[in-house]
Structure formats: structure tokens, C-alpha cells
PDB file of C-alpha atoms in Angstrom:
ATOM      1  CA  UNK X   1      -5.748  -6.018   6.005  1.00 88.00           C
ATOM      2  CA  UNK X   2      -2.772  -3.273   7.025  1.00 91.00           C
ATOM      3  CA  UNK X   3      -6.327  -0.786   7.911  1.00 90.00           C
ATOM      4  CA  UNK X   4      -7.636  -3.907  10.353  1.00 92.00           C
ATOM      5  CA  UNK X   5      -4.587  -4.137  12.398  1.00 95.00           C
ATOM      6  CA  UNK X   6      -3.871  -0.810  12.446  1.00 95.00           C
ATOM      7  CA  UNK X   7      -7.278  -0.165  13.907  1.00 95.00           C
ATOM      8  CA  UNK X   8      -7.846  -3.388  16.110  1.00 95.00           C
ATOM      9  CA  UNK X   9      -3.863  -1.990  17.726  1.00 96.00           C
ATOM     10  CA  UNK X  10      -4.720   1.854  17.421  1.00 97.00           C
ATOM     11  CA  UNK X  11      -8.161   1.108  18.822  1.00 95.00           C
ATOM     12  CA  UNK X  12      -6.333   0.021  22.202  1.00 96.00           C
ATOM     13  CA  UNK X  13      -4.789   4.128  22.641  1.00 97.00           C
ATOM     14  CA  UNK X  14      -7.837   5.876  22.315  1.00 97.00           C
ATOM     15  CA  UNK X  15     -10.657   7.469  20.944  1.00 97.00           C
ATOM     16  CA  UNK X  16      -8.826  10.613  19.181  1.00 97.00           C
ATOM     17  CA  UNK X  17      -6.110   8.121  17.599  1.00 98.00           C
ATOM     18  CA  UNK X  18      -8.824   5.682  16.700  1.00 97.00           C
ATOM     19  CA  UNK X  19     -10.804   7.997  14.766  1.00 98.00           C
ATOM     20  CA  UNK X  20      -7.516   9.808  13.171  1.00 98.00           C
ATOM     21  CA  UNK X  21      -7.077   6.702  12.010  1.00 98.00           C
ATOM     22  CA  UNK X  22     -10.081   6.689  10.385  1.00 97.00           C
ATOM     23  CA  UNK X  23      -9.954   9.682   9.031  1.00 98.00           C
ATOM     24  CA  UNK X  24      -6.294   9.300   7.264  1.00 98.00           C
ATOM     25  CA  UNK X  25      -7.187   5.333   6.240  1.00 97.00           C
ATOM     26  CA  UNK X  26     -10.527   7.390   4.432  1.00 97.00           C
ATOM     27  CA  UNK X  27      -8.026   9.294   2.503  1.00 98.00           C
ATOM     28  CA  UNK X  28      -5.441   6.367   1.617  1.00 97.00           C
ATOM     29  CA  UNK X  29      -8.746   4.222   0.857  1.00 96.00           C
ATOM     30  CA  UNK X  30      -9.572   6.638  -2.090  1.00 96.00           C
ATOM     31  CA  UNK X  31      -6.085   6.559  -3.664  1.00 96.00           C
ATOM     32  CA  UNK X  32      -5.469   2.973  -3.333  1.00 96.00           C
ATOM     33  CA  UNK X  33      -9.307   2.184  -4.820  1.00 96.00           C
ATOM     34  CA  UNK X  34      -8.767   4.720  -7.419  1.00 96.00           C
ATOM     35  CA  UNK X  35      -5.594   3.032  -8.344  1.00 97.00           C
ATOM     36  CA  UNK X  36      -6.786  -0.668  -9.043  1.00 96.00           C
ATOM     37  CA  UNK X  37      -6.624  -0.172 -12.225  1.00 96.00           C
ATOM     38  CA  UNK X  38      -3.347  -1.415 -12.044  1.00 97.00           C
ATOM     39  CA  UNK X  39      -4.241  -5.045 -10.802  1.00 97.00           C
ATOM     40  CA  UNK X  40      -6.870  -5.608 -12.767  1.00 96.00           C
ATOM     41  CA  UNK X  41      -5.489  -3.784 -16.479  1.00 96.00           C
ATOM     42  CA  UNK X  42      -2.400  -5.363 -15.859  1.00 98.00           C
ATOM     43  CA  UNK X  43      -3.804  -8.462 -15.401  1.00 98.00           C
ATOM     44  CA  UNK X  44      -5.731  -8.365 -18.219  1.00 97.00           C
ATOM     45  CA  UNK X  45      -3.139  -7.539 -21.041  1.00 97.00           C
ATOM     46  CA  UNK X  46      -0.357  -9.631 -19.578  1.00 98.00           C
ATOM     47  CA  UNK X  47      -2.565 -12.565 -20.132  1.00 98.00           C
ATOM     48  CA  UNK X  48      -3.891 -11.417 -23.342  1.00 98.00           C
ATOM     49  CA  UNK X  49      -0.064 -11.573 -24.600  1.00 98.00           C
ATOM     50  CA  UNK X  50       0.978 -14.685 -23.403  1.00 97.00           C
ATOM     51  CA  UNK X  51      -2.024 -16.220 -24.398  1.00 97.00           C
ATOM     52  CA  UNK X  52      -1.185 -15.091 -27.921  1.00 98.00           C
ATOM     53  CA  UNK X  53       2.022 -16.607 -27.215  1.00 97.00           C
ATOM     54  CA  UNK X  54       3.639 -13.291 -27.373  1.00 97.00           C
ATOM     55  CA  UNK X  55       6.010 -12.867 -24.000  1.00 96.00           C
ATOM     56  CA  UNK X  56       8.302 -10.140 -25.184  1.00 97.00           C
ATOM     57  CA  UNK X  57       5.190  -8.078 -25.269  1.00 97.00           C
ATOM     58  CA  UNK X  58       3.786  -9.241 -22.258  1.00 97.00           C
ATOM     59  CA  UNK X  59       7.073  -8.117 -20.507  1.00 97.00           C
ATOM     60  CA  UNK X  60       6.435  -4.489 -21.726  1.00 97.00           C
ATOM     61  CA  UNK X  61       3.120  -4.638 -20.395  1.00 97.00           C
ATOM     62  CA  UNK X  62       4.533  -5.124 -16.752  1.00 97.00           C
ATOM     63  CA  UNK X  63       7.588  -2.895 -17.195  1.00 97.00           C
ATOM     64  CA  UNK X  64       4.906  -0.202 -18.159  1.00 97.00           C
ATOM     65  CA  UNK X  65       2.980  -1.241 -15.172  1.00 97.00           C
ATOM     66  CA  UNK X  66       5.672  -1.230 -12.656  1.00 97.00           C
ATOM     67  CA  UNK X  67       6.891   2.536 -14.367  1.00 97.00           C
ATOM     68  CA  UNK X  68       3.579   3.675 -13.884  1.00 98.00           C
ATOM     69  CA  UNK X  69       3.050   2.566 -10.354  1.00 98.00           C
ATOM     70  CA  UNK X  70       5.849   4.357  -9.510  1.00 97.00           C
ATOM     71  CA  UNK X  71       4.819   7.754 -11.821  1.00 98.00           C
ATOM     72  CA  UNK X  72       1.234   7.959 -10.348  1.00 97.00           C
ATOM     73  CA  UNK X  73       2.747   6.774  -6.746  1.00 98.00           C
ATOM     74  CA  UNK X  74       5.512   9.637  -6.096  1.00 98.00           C
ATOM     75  CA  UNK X  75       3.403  12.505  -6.951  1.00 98.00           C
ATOM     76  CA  UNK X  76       0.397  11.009  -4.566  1.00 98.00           C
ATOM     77  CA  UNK X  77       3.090  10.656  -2.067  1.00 98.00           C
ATOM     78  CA  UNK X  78       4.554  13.822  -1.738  1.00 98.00           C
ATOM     79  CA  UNK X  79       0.826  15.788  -2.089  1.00 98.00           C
ATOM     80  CA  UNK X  80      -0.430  13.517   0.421  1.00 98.00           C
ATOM     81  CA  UNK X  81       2.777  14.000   2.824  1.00 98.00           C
ATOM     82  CA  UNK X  82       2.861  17.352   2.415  1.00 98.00           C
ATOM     83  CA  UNK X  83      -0.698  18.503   2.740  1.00 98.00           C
ATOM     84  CA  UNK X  84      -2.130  15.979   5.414  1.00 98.00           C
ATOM     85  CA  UNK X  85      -3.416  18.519   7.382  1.00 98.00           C
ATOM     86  CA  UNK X  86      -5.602  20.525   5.119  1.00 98.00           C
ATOM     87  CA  UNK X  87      -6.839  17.112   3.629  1.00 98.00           C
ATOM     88  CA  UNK X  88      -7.428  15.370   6.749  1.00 98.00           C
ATOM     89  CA  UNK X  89      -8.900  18.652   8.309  1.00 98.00           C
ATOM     90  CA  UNK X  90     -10.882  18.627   4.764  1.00 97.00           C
ATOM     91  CA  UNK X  91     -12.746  14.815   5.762  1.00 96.00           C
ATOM     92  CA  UNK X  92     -13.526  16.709   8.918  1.00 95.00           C
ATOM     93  CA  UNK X  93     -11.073  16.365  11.481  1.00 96.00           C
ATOM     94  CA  UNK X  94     -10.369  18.678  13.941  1.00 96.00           C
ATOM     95  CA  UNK X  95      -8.636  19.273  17.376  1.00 95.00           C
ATOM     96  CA  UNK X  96      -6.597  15.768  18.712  1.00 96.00           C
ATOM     97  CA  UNK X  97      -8.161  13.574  15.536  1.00 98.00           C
ATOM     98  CA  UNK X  98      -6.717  16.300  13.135  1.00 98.00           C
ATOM     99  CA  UNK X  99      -3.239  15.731  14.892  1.00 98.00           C
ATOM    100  CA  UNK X 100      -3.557  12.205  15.005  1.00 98.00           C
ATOM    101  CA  UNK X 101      -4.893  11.512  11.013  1.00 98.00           C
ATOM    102  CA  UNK X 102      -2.193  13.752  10.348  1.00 98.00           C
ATOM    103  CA  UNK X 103       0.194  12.465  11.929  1.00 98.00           C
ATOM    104  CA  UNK X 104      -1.160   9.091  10.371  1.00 98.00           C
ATOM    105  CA  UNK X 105      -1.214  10.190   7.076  1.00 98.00           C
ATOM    106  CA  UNK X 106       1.959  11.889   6.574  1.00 98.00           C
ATOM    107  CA  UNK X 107       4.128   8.795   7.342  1.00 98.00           C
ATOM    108  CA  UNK X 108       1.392   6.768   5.888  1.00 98.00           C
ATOM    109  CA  UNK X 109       2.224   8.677   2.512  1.00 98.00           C
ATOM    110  CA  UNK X 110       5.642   6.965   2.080  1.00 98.00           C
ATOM    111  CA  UNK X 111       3.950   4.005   0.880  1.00 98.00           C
ATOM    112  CA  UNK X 112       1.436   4.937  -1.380  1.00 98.00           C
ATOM    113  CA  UNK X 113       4.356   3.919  -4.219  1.00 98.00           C
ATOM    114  CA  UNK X 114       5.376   0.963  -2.777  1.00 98.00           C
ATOM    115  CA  UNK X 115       1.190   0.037  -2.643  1.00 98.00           C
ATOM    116  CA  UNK X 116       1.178   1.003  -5.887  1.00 98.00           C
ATOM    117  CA  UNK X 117       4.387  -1.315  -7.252  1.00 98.00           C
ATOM    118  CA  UNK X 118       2.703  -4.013  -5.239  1.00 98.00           C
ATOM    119  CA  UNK X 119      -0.852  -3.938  -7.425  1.00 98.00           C
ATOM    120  CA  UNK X 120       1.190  -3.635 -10.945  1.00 98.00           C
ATOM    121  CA  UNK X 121       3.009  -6.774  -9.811  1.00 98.00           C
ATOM    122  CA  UNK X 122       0.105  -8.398  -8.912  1.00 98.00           C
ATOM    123  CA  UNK X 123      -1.459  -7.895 -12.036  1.00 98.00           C
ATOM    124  CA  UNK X 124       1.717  -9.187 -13.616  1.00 98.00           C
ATOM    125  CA  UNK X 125       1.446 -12.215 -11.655  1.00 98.00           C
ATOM    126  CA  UNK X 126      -2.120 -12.826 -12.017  1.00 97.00           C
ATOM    127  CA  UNK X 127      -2.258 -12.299 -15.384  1.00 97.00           C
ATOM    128  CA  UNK X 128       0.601 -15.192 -15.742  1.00 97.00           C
ATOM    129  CA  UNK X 129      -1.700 -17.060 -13.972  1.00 96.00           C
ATOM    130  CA  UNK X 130      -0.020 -17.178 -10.263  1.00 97.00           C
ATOM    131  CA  UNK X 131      -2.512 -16.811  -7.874  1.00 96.00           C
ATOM    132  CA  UNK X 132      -0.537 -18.521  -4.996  1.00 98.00           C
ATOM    133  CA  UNK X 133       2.625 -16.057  -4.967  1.00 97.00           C
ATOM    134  CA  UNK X 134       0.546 -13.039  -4.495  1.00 97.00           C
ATOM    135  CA  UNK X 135      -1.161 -14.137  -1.666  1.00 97.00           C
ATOM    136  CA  UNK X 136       2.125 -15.454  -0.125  1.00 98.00           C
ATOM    137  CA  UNK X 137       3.332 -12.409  -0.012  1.00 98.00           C
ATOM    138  CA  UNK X 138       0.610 -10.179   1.118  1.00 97.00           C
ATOM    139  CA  UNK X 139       0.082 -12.640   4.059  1.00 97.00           C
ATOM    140  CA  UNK X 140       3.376 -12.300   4.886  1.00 98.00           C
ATOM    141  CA  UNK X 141       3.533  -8.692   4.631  1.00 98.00           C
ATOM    142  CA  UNK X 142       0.438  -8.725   6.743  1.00 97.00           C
ATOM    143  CA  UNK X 143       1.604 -10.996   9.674  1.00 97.00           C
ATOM    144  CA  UNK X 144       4.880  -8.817   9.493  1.00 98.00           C
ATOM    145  CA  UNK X 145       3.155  -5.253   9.863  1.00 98.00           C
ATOM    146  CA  UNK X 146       1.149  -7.108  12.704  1.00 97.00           C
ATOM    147  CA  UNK X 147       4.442  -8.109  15.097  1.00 98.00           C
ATOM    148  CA  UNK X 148       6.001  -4.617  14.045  1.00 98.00           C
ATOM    149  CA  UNK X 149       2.988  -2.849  15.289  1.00 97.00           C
ATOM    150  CA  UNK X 150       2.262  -4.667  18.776  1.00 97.00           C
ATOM    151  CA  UNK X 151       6.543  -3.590  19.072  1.00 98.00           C
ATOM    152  CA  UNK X 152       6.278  -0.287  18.005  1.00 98.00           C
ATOM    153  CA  UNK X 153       3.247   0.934  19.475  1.00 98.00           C
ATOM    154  CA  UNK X 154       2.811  -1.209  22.694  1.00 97.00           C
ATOM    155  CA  UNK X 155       6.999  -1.932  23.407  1.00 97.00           C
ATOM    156  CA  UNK X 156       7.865   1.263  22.119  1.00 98.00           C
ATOM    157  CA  UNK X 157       5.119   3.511  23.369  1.00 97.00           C
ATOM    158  CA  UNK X 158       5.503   5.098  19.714  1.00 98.00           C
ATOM    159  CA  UNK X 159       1.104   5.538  19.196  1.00 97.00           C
ATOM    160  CA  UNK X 160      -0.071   6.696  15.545  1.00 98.00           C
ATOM    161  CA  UNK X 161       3.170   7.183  14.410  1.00 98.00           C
ATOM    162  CA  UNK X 162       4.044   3.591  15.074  1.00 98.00           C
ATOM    163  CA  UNK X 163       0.989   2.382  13.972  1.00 98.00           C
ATOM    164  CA  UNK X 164       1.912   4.069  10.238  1.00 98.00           C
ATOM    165  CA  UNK X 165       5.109   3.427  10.409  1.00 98.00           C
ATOM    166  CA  UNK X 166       4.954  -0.265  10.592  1.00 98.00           C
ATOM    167  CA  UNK X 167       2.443  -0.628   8.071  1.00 97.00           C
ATOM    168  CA  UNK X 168       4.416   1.446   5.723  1.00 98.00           C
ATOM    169  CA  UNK X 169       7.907  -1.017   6.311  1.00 98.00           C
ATOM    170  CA  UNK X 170       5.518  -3.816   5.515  1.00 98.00           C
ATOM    171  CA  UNK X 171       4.411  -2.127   2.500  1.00 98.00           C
ATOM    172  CA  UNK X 172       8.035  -1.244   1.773  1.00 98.00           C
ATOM    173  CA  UNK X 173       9.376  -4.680   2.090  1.00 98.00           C
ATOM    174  CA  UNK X 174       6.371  -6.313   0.433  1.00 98.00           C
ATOM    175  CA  UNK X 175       6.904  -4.056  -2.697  1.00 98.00           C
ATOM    176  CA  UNK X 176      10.589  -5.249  -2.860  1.00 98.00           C
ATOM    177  CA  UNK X 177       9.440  -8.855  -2.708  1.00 98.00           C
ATOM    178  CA  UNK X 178       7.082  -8.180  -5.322  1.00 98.00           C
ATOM    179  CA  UNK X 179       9.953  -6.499  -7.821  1.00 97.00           C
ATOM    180  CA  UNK X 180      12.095  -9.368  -7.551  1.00 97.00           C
ATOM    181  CA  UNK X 181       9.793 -11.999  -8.492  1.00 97.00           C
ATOM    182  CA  UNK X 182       8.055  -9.796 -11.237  1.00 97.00           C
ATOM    183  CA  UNK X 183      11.802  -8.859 -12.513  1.00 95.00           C
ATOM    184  CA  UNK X 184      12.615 -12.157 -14.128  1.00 92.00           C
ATOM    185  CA  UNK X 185       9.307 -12.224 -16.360  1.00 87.00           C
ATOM    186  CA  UNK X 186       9.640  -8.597 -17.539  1.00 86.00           C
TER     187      UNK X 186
END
């Protein structure tokens, strides 16, 4: 949902920023994929354990989850911060897009952790069997990056940079959400 609004509001400044959008969202689509494992594993053996009626173990399981998140998430972060250029310029961008995707991707990087906290917790969630509390707060998170977007890149004439930057606050915050109700169960 963050990739819709940031193209349905980038879409609106231009051709260049629109497709270095879609360039960098290419790139952040293949690490966020590639790291579902976390939903769905966590998922998985958190409910295994408290079906067993075992919750100290289940609480390991998402303490491990959220650790990981966080050990996978950095290192993504900081290669994808610090080398957007060559791997935007590597999904063939060039000229304005390359500027704009990197651009795009650089800030975008900040959140890949705070992504990656978010799916643990989910799977923590789910796999307690509350459904209704993840979508609460990815909706929220959602309608969120959509005001701070329309502010930043229409009120504050800020473009790409905007654009990412707003999506990555929402990220940010949704991630701290996301700690604090997982915190009590692990």
C-alpha cells in the first residue's frame, strides 16, 4: 500500500520521478518479498507453542523474530543506502530516473528494519491468533504516510525525497506500534 500512494502522489511530478520510483520500489520489492519469511515462520511456530500450551517458548520464538528482523534489516539498510546508485543504475536507470530512484532509495533504506520488525510482529500476532490488530495498524500507518505525503511533497514542494521520506516515518512509527503490543507477549 506505501508503493500505491507513493506512485498515485509521485505520479503527479513527472515522468523521471515516476519511473525512479519504480525503479527503487523494484529494489525494496525484492528485499521485503525475500524477507516474508518472517510473517509467515513466525506465525507458524508461535502458534505451534501456544497450541501446545507452551507460552514461555512461544515468547522466544518472537524475541528471536523481532532480533532477527532487526539483524537481517540493518545490514540491508546500510548496503541499500549506501550503494543506491550502482543498484538502481544496475535495474537500468539512467540520467534523471537514476537521480530520482536514487534519491528514492537511499532514504527509502532507513526503513527496511523497521519493515522488517513490522512482519516479525505480525507473525507474532497472527500466530496468537490476532488478525484484527495487524490490520489496525497497517491501515493506520497507511492513511498516515498518505496525509504526510500530499504535505511533504505538494505543501512542501519536497518531490522524491518527500515521497520516501514519509513512507519511511510511517514505517518508523508503525514498527514502534508494533513493538509495544508484541512486547507484553514476549
Amino acid at each position: 500500500m506505501y508503493v500505491l500512494v507513493d506512485t498515485a502522489i509521485v505520479g503527479r511530478l513527472g515522468t523521471a520521478q515516476l519511473a525512479g520510483l519504480a525503479v527503487a520500489a523494484t529494489v525494496l520489492s525484492f528485499v521485503v518479498a525475500g524477507s516474508n519469511f518472517l510473517t509467515y515462520g513466525t506465525t507458524e511456530r508461535v502458534a505451534r507453542r501456544l497450541g501446545a500450551g507452551n507460552d514461555a517458548d512461544a515468547a522466544n520464538v518472537g524475541v528471536q523474530a523481532m532480533w532477527l528482523s532487526v539483524l537481517v534489516g540493518v545490514p540491508a539498510a546500510l548496503v541499500l543506502g549506501l550503494l543506491a546508485r550502482p543498484i538502481c543504475a544496475l535495474f537500468g536507470a539512467d540520467a534523471d530516473v537514476l537521480d530520482h530512484a536514487s534519491t528514492y532509495l537511499s532514504i527509502s533504506a532507513i526503513g527496511i528494519p523497521f519493515i522488517l520488525v513490522t512482519l516479525a510482529a505480525q507473525g507474532v500476532l497472527r500466530g496468537a491468533s490476532d488478525y484484527i490488530s495487524p490490520l489496525r495498524v497497517l491501515v493506520a500507518a497507511n492513511v498516515v504516510n498518505l496525509v504526510l505525503e500530499i504535505v511533504l511533497v505538494f505543501g512542501f514542494d519536497t518531490g522524491v525525497a518527500g515521497s520516501a521520506w514519509s513512507t519511511t516515518v510511517s514505517q518508523a512509527g508503525a514498527a514502534v506500534v508494533f513493538v509495544a503490543m508484541v512486547r507484553p507477549r514476549v
